[in-house]
mmCIF file of C-alpha atoms in Angstrom:
data_model
loop_
_atom_site.group_PDB
_atom_site.id
_atom_site.type_symbol
_atom_site.label_atom_id
_atom_site.label_comp_id
_atom_site.label_asym_id
_atom_site.label_seq_id
_atom_site.Cartn_x
_atom_site.Cartn_y
_atom_site.Cartn_z
ATOM 1 C CA MET A 262 0.000 0.000 0.000
ATOM 2 C CA ARG A 263 2.786 2.387 0.947
ATOM 3 C CA GLU A 264 4.626 1.574 -2.282
ATOM 4 C CA ASP A 265 1.447 2.326 -4.266
ATOM 5 C CA ARG A 266 1.134 5.710 -2.551
ATOM 6 C CA GLN A 267 4.792 6.468 -3.234
ATOM 7 C CA GLN A 268 4.395 5.535 -6.904
ATOM 8 C CA THR A 269 1.264 7.736 -7.178
ATOM 9 C CA THR A 270 3.062 10.663 -5.542
ATOM 10 C CA SER A 271 6.047 10.171 -7.828
ATOM 11 C CA SER A 272 3.792 10.035 -10.897
ATOM 12 C CA THR A 273 1.899 13.159 -9.806
ATOM 13 C CA GLY A 274 5.163 14.997 -9.164
ATOM 14 C CA LYS A 275 6.500 14.016 -12.561
ATOM 15 C CA LYS A 276 3.359 15.244 -14.307
ATOM 16 C CA GLY A 277 3.551 18.477 -12.323
ATOM 17 C CA ALA A 278 7.157 19.006 -13.418
ATOM 18 C CA VAL A 279 6.213 18.347 -17.047
ATOM 19 C CA GLY A 280 3.291 20.761 -16.804
ATOM 20 C CA LEU A 281 5.496 23.466 -15.288
ATOM 21 C CA GLY A 282 8.143 22.865 -17.947
ATOM 22 C CA VAL A 283 5.587 23.221 -20.756
ATOM 23 C CA LEU A 284 4.239 26.459 -19.226
ATOM 24 C CA LEU A 285 7.747 27.910 -18.906
ATOM 25 C CA ALA A 286 8.572 26.943 -22.496
ATOM 26 C CA LEU A 287 5.313 28.591 -23.588
ATOM 27 C CA LEU A 288 6.158 31.770 -21.651
ATOM 28 C CA ALA A 289 9.575 31.972 -23.314
ATOM 29 C CA THR A 290 8.043 31.331 -26.737
ATOM 30 C CA VAL A 291 5.440 34.097 -26.359
ATOM 31 C CA VAL A 292 8.007 36.609 -25.108
ATOM 32 C CA TRP A 293 10.468 35.716 -27.886
ATOM 33 C CA SER A 294 7.664 36.138 -30.431
ATOM 34 C CA GLY A 295 7.450 39.755 -29.349
ATOM 35 C CA SER A 296 11.203 40.122 -29.819
ATOM 36 C CA PHE A 297 10.881 39.295 -33.532
ATOM 37 C CA VAL A 298 8.376 42.117 -33.893
ATOM 38 C CA ALA A 299 10.649 44.463 -31.910
ATOM 39 C CA THR A 300 13.671 43.410 -33.987
ATOM 40 C CA ARG A 301 11.804 43.998 -37.221
ATOM 41 C CA GLY A 302 10.545 47.348 -35.939
ATOM 42 C CA MET A 303 14.043 48.756 -35.323
ATOM 43 C CA SER A 304 15.700 47.126 -38.355
ATOM 44 C CA GLY A 305 16.084 50.431 -40.178
ATOM 45 C CA THR A 306 17.355 52.458 -37.243
ATOM 46 C CA VAL A 307 19.732 50.299 -35.158
ATOM 47 C CA PRO A 308 22.554 48.279 -36.825
ATOM 48 C CA PRO A 309 22.220 44.552 -35.942
ATOM 49 C CA VAL A 310 25.490 44.165 -34.025
ATOM 50 C CA GLN A 311 24.859 47.323 -32.014
ATOM 51 C CA ALA A 312 21.316 46.175 -31.173
ATOM 52 C CA VAL A 313 22.551 42.796 -29.935
ATOM 53 C CA PHE A 314 25.444 44.303 -27.948
ATOM 54 C CA TRP A 315 23.129 46.682 -26.086
ATOM 55 C CA ARG A 316 20.586 43.891 -25.640
ATOM 56 C CA TRP A 317 23.050 41.864 -23.582
ATOM 57 C CA CYS A 318 24.317 44.873 -21.653
ATOM 58 C CA ILE A 319 20.720 45.641 -20.644
ATOM 59 C CA ALA A 320 20.045 41.968 -19.870
ATOM 60 C CA ALA A 321 23.137 41.730 -17.659
ATOM 61 C CA LEU A 322 22.073 44.824 -15.741
ATOM 62 C CA ALA A 323 18.532 43.430 -15.347
ATOM 63 C CA VAL A 324 19.635 40.128 -13.781
ATOM 64 C CA THR A 325 22.601 41.432 -11.749
ATOM 65 C CA PRO A 326 20.539 42.316 -8.621
ATOM 66 C CA PHE A 327 19.206 38.727 -8.533
ATOM 67 C CA ALA A 328 22.228 36.784 -9.792
ATOM 68 C CA ALA A 329 25.370 38.621 -8.662
ATOM 69 C CA ARG A 330 25.585 36.987 -5.229
ATOM 70 C CA GLN A 331 25.134 33.459 -6.619
ATOM 71 C CA ALA A 332 27.630 34.106 -9.426
ATOM 72 C CA TRP A 333 30.230 35.388 -6.943
ATOM 73 C CA GLN A 334 29.748 32.398 -4.632
ATOM 74 C CA GLN A 335 30.149 30.013 -7.591
ATOM 75 C CA ARG A 336 33.031 31.848 -9.293
ATOM 76 C CA ALA A 337 35.348 28.851 -8.898
ATOM 77 C CA LEU A 338 32.787 26.557 -10.555
ATOM 78 C CA ILE A 339 32.295 29.077 -13.354
ATOM 79 C CA ARG A 340 36.057 29.240 -13.995
ATOM 80 C CA ARG A 341 36.253 25.439 -14.005
ATOM 81 C CA HIS A 342 33.491 25.130 -16.610
ATOM 82 C CA LEU A 343 34.327 28.287 -18.551
ATOM 83 C CA GLY A 344 34.941 26.355 -21.778
ATOM 84 C CA TYR A 345 31.435 24.864 -21.756
ATOM 85 C CA ILE A 346 29.813 28.164 -20.730
ATOM 86 C CA SER A 347 31.668 30.003 -23.503
ATOM 87 C CA LEU A 348 30.448 27.487 -26.103
ATOM 88 C CA ALA A 349 26.846 27.814 -24.898
ATOM 89 C CA THR A 350 27.210 31.607 -24.951
ATOM 90 C CA LEU A 351 28.565 31.575 -28.496
ATOM 91 C CA PHE A 352 25.565 29.673 -29.888
ATOM 92 C CA GLY A 353 22.771 30.916 -27.631
ATOM 93 C CA VAL A 354 23.724 34.531 -27.006
ATOM 94 C CA THR A 355 26.266 35.836 -29.498
ATOM 95 C CA LEU A 356 25.498 34.062 -32.786
ATOM 96 C CA TYR A 357 21.782 33.374 -32.444
ATOM 97 C CA ASN A 358 20.656 36.889 -31.693
ATOM 98 C CA THR A 359 23.057 38.542 -34.146
ATOM 99 C CA LEU A 360 21.679 36.300 -36.906
ATOM 100 C CA VAL A 361 18.097 37.175 -35.913
ATOM 101 C CA HIS A 362 18.788 40.913 -36.067
ATOM 102 C CA GLN A 363 20.582 40.497 -39.395
ATOM 103 C CA ALA A 364 17.582 38.595 -40.783
ATOM 104 C CA GLY A 365 15.244 41.359 -39.619
ATOM 105 C CA LEU A 366 16.770 43.697 -42.213
ATOM 106 C CA THR A 367 15.322 41.786 -45.181
ATOM 107 C CA THR A 368 12.467 39.517 -44.075
ATOM 108 C CA SER A 369 9.142 39.930 -42.275
ATOM 109 C CA ALA A 370 8.469 39.217 -38.615
ATOM 110 C CA SER A 371 6.079 36.424 -39.661
ATOM 111 C CA ASN A 372 8.773 34.719 -41.732
ATOM 112 C CA MET A 373 11.261 35.090 -38.891
ATOM 113 C CA GLY A 374 8.958 33.365 -36.425
ATOM 114 C CA THR A 375 7.947 30.687 -38.910
ATOM 115 C CA ILE A 376 11.472 29.735 -39.914
ATOM 116 C CA MET A 377 12.625 29.685 -36.287
ATOM 117 C CA ALA A 378 10.009 26.992 -35.751
ATOM 118 C CA ALA A 379 12.342 24.691 -37.689
ATOM 119 C CA SER A 380 14.634 24.551 -34.666
ATOM 120 C CA PRO A 381 12.577 21.885 -32.810
ATOM 121 C CA VAL A 382 13.381 19.424 -35.605
ATOM 122 C CA ILE A 383 17.085 19.977 -34.971
ATOM 123 C CA MET A 384 16.500 19.748 -31.192
ATOM 124 C CA ALA A 385 14.746 16.404 -31.667
ATOM 125 C CA LEU A 386 17.629 15.110 -33.798
ATOM 126 C CA TYR A 387 20.115 16.163 -31.129
ATOM 127 C CA ALA A 388 17.991 14.438 -28.475
ATOM 128 C CA ARG A 389 17.795 11.236 -30.525
ATOM 129 C CA LEU A 390 21.556 11.263 -31.099
ATOM 130 C CA GLY A 391 21.952 11.655 -27.351
ATOM 131 C CA GLY A 392 19.972 8.470 -26.748
ATOM 132 C CA GLU A 393 16.598 9.992 -25.820
ATOM 133 C CA ARG A 394 13.539 8.008 -26.941
ATOM 134 C CA LEU A 395 11.031 10.359 -28.539
ATOM 135 C CA GLY A 396 8.076 7.998 -28.868
ATOM 136 C CA ALA A 397 5.740 7.539 -31.843
ATOM 137 C CA ARG A 398 3.178 10.108 -30.663
ATOM 138 C CA ARG A 399 5.731 12.851 -30.173
ATOM 139 C CA VAL A 400 7.386 12.092 -33.520
ATOM 140 C CA PHE A 401 3.999 12.252 -35.287
ATOM 141 C CA GLY A 402 3.168 15.557 -33.572
ATOM 142 C CA LEU A 403 6.594 16.882 -34.524
ATOM 143 C CA LEU A 404 6.076 15.929 -38.177
ATOM 144 C CA LEU A 405 2.556 17.379 -38.212
ATOM 145 C CA ALA A 406 3.785 20.692 -36.827
ATOM 146 C CA ALA A 407 6.736 20.664 -39.251
ATOM 147 C CA ALA A 408 4.332 20.185 -42.164
ATOM 148 C CA GLY A 409 2.381 23.222 -40.974
ATOM 149 C CA VAL A 410 5.576 25.265 -40.810
ATOM 150 C CA LEU A 411 6.707 24.236 -44.312
ATOM 151 C CA LEU A 412 3.295 24.993 -45.807
ATOM 152 C CA LEU A 413 3.234 28.329 -44.015
ATOM 153 C CA VAL A 414 6.633 29.330 -45.404
ATOM 154 C CA GLY A 415 5.625 28.086 -48.867
ATOM 155 C CA LYS A 416 2.292 29.979 -48.752
ATOM 156 C CA GLY A 417 0.256 26.813 -49.103
ATOM 157 C CA SER A 418 2.664 24.720 -51.179
ATOM 158 C CA LEU A 419 5.907 22.834 -50.599
ATOM 159 C CA THR A 420 7.737 25.001 -53.159
ATOM 160 C CA LEU A 421 9.903 27.151 -50.906
ATOM 161 C CA ASP A 422 11.401 30.418 -52.094
ATOM 162 C CA PHE A 423 13.795 31.813 -49.500
ATOM 163 C CA GLY A 424 15.367 35.251 -49.531
ATOM 164 C CA ALA A 425 18.602 36.305 -47.837
ATOM 165 C CA GLY A 426 16.815 37.151 -44.576
ATOM 166 C CA ASP A 427 15.142 33.738 -44.537
ATOM 167 C CA LEU A 428 18.518 32.014 -44.882
ATOM 168 C CA TRP A 429 19.902 34.077 -41.993
ATOM 169 C CA MET A 430 16.947 32.822 -39.936
ATOM 170 C CA PHE A 431 17.681 29.182 -40.764
ATOM 171 C CA ALA A 432 21.215 29.746 -39.482
ATOM 172 C CA ALA A 433 19.698 31.290 -36.333
ATOM 173 C CA ALA A 434 17.428 28.248 -35.898
ATOM 174 C CA PHE A 435 20.426 25.907 -36.042
ATOM 175 C CA SER A 436 22.320 28.059 -33.542
ATOM 176 C CA PHE A 437 19.400 28.135 -31.077
ATOM 177 C CA ALA A 438 18.834 24.380 -31.360
ATOM 178 C CA THR A 439 22.520 23.779 -30.635
ATOM 179 C CA TYR A 440 22.296 26.029 -27.562
ATOM 180 C CA SER A 441 19.220 24.136 -26.324
ATOM 181 C CA ALA A 442 21.025 20.812 -26.758
ATOM 182 C CA LEU A 443 24.028 22.161 -24.841
ATOM 183 C CA LEU A 444 21.766 23.153 -21.941
ATOM 184 C CA LYS A 445 21.255 19.473 -21.122
ATOM 185 C CA ARG A 446 24.984 19.285 -20.360
ATOM 186 C CA LYS A 447 24.989 22.233 -17.971
ATOM 187 C CA PRO A 448 26.723 21.227 -14.721
ATOM 188 C CA ALA A 449 23.956 20.813 -12.146
ATOM 189 C CA GLU A 450 25.985 22.544 -9.441
ATOM 190 C CA ILE A 451 25.985 25.864 -11.325
ATOM 191 C CA GLY A 452 22.889 27.863 -10.395
ATOM 192 C CA GLY A 453 20.527 28.997 -13.106
ATOM 193 C CA LEU A 454 20.896 32.710 -12.301
ATOM 194 C CA ALA A 455 24.690 32.508 -12.115
ATOM 195 C CA PHE A 456 24.749 30.728 -15.481
ATOM 196 C CA LEU A 457 22.433 33.325 -16.999
ATOM 197 C CA LEU A 458 24.462 36.325 -15.800
ATOM 198 C CA THR A 459 27.738 34.753 -16.918
ATOM 199 C CA THR A 460 26.437 34.057 -20.431
ATOM 200 C CA PHE A 461 25.051 37.583 -20.765
ATOM 201 C CA VAL A 462 28.360 39.185 -19.732
ATOM 202 C CA LEU A 463 30.395 36.836 -21.925
ATOM 203 C CA GLY A 464 28.018 37.472 -24.835
ATOM 204 C CA ALA A 465 28.523 41.226 -24.592
ATOM 205 C CA LEU A 466 32.318 40.765 -24.371
ATOM 206 C CA MET A 467 32.328 38.513 -27.452
ATOM 207 C CA LEU A 468 30.392 41.147 -29.375
ATOM 208 C CA ALA A 469 32.514 44.104 -28.210
ATOM 209 C CA PRO A 470 35.049 43.972 -31.112
ATOM 210 C CA ALA A 471 32.276 43.725 -33.726
ATOM 211 C CA TYR A 472 30.427 46.551 -31.938
ATOM 212 C CA ALA A 473 33.493 48.794 -32.142
ATOM 213 C CA ILE A 474 33.874 48.061 -35.869
ATOM 214 C CA SER A 475 30.176 48.776 -36.458
ATOM 215 C CA LEU A 476 30.456 52.114 -34.666
ATOM 216 C CA HIS A 477 33.436 53.074 -36.818
ATOM 217 C CA VAL A 478 31.879 51.964 -40.118
ATOM 218 C CA GLN A 479 28.158 52.636 -39.623
ATOM 219 C CA GLY A 480 28.126 55.208 -36.851
ATOM 220 C CA GLY A 481 25.884 55.048 -33.800
ATOM 221 C CA PHE A 482 22.110 55.336 -33.582
ATOM 222 C CA GLU A 483 19.897 58.016 -32.096
ATOM 223 C CA ALA A 484 18.417 57.222 -28.675
ATOM 224 C CA THR A 485 14.682 57.788 -29.180
ATOM 225 C CA PRO A 486 11.571 56.020 -27.844
ATOM 226 C CA ALA A 487 11.466 54.093 -31.152
ATOM 227 C CA THR A 488 14.931 52.610 -30.490
ATOM 228 C CA VAL A 489 15.231 52.538 -26.694
ATOM 229 C CA GLY A 490 11.796 50.942 -26.161
ATOM 230 C CA PRO A 491 12.461 47.855 -28.326
ATOM 231 C CA LEU A 492 15.972 47.536 -26.863
ATOM 232 C CA LEU A 493 14.560 47.516 -23.333
ATOM 233 C CA TYR A 494 12.019 44.878 -24.348
ATOM 234 C CA VAL A 495 14.567 42.531 -25.933
ATOM 235 C CA GLY A 496 17.056 43.197 -23.123
ATOM 236 C CA VAL A 497 14.777 42.698 -20.122
ATOM 237 C CA PHE A 498 11.966 40.441 -21.298
ATOM 238 C CA SER A 499 13.343 38.548 -24.324
ATOM 239 C CA SER A 500 16.703 38.023 -22.638
ATOM 240 C CA ALA A 501 16.475 38.021 -18.834
ATOM 241 C CA VAL A 502 12.932 36.654 -18.449
ATOM 242 C CA ALA A 503 12.643 34.400 -21.513
ATOM 243 C CA PHE A 504 16.099 32.815 -21.273
ATOM 244 C CA PHE A 505 15.583 32.019 -17.583
ATOM 245 C CA ALA A 506 12.187 30.441 -18.362
ATOM 246 C CA TRP A 507 13.562 28.483 -21.339
ATOM 247 C CA ASN A 508 16.621 27.193 -19.483
ATOM 248 C CA LYS A 509 14.418 26.011 -16.603
ATOM 249 C CA ALA A 510 11.954 24.404 -19.022
ATOM 250 C CA VAL A 511 14.736 22.453 -20.752
ATOM 251 C CA SER A 512 16.010 21.247 -17.378
ATOM 252 C CA LEU A 513 12.507 19.978 -16.499
ATOM 253 C CA ILE A 514 11.272 18.438 -19.759
ATOM 254 C CA GLY A 515 14.275 18.294 -22.096
ATOM 255 C CA ALA A 516 15.114 20.227 -25.244
ATOM 256 C CA ALA A 517 13.048 18.004 -27.568
ATOM 257 C CA ARG A 518 9.749 18.451 -25.699
ATOM 258 C CA ALA A 519 10.389 22.154 -25.039
ATOM 259 C CA GLY A 520 11.156 22.461 -28.738
ATOM 260 C CA VAL A 521 7.692 21.132 -29.577
ATOM 261 C CA VAL A 522 6.129 24.011 -27.619
ATOM 262 C CA TYR A 523 8.406 26.349 -29.565
ATOM 263 C CA TYR A 524 6.395 25.448 -32.677
ATOM 264 C CA LEU A 525 3.775 27.898 -31.407
ATOM 265 C CA GLN A 526 6.117 30.724 -32.363
ATOM 266 C CA PRO A 527 4.682 31.314 -35.874
ATOM 267 C CA VAL A 528 1.184 31.627 -34.409
ATOM 268 C CA CYS A 529 2.306 34.126 -31.775
ATOM 269 C CA VAL A 530 4.444 36.142 -34.182
ATOM 270 C CA ALA A 531 1.683 36.287 -36.800
ATOM 271 C CA ALA A 532 -0.793 37.574 -34.210
ATOM 272 C CA LEU A 533 1.629 40.211 -32.926
ATOM 273 C CA GLY A 534 2.696 41.131 -36.461
ATOM 274 C CA LEU A 535 -0.942 41.760 -37.375
ATOM 275 C CA LEU A 536 -1.610 43.843 -34.268
ATOM 276 C CA LEU A 537 1.617 45.878 -34.233
ATOM 277 C CA LEU A 538 2.981 45.890 -37.793
ATOM 278 C CA GLY A 539 -0.155 45.368 -39.892
ATOM 279 C CA GLU A 540 1.117 42.105 -41.431
ATOM 280 C CA ARG A 541 -1.997 40.287 -42.683
ATOM 281 C CA THR A 542 -2.794 36.614 -42.063
ATOM 282 C CA GLY A 543 -4.947 34.841 -44.677
ATOM 283 C CA PRO A 544 -6.960 31.563 -44.681
ATOM 284 C CA THR A 545 -3.957 29.489 -45.790
ATOM 285 C CA GLN A 546 -1.870 30.805 -42.901
ATOM 286 C CA LEU A 547 -4.689 30.077 -40.454
ATOM 287 C CA LEU A 548 -4.977 26.492 -41.720
ATOM 288 C CA CYS A 549 -1.225 25.971 -41.388
ATOM 289 C CA MET A 550 -1.292 27.399 -37.883
ATOM 290 C CA ALA A 551 -4.058 24.934 -36.994
ATOM 291 C CA LEU A 552 -1.757 22.094 -38.098
ATOM 292 C CA ILE A 553 1.033 23.541 -35.943
ATOM 293 C CA LEU A 554 -1.246 23.821 -32.900
ATOM 294 C CA ALA A 555 -2.518 20.258 -33.360
ATOM 295 C CA GLY A 556 1.036 18.945 -33.655
ATOM 296 C CA VAL A 557 2.109 20.813 -30.529
ATOM 297 C CA ALA A 558 -0.866 19.527 -28.523
ATOM 298 C CA LEU A 559 -0.192 15.952 -29.623
ATOM 299 C CA ALA A 560 3.562 15.971 -29.098
ATOM 300 C CA SER A 561 3.610 17.793 -25.750
ATOM 301 C CA ALA A 562 0.842 15.763 -24.103
ATOM 302 C CA THR A 563 1.947 13.578 -21.194
ATOM 303 C CA ARG A 564 1.118 9.883 -20.977
ATOM 304 C CA ARG A 565 -1.775 8.929 -18.766
#
């Protein structure tokens, strides 16, 4: 009887952890959807490298009051694992966001969000290579959502016509998927806030040389509400809040399952693009988004 109660408690706790992980992944996805709109909105006023550099400076300042003490206490651990942290920073902070801002110069917010939804496929491949069993239901949901993404990009057909900005976004998707896979290898003894602050600071340092070159070649940008507002959003919410939520979600449910929730990005970005940028969504897009939602619901559901 006691063993039955323990098994029930364990099962309930596991389902609760999965539910929390899905909610955190959803929170990060919704917030990041807004960052694509913000990135697109300042594409003509703030050079990409400068936008990303200031993003991480703002993010570091935002998390410092909460993370500085933990980071200082774990400084020896951080030095010991600096190679791993630097690699995660390169893919998840430096490269990913620079590629996103570069893509925002020549493609729409809707395309950015849609193409980024390709990253869960790469996450699932990484998970499978790492020995994780995905299960038939999750694989089917993944394929269903992927079909919705491909049809959405192809405007109702599988004939895809990508521009330069779209290709930059595919590179960003690969970079983000690699970062998510690396998160599974994060040393458990390093606190989440300490890890976050360290990656933000390292990301800004990695970008500093490119930032200096951009200032020399392109000049700076004017600090106006139209530039500072989006930078504060991507720095505080899309970086500090969303990255913390995503990292915690991956630790609870794994990159593959969190990646399935990430498929909701095209739906969120399309809705925000319509509301804030006037980008229209037609019947074909709505049908494709229904496929994406169905795939997400199927693949993220827990076993009874």
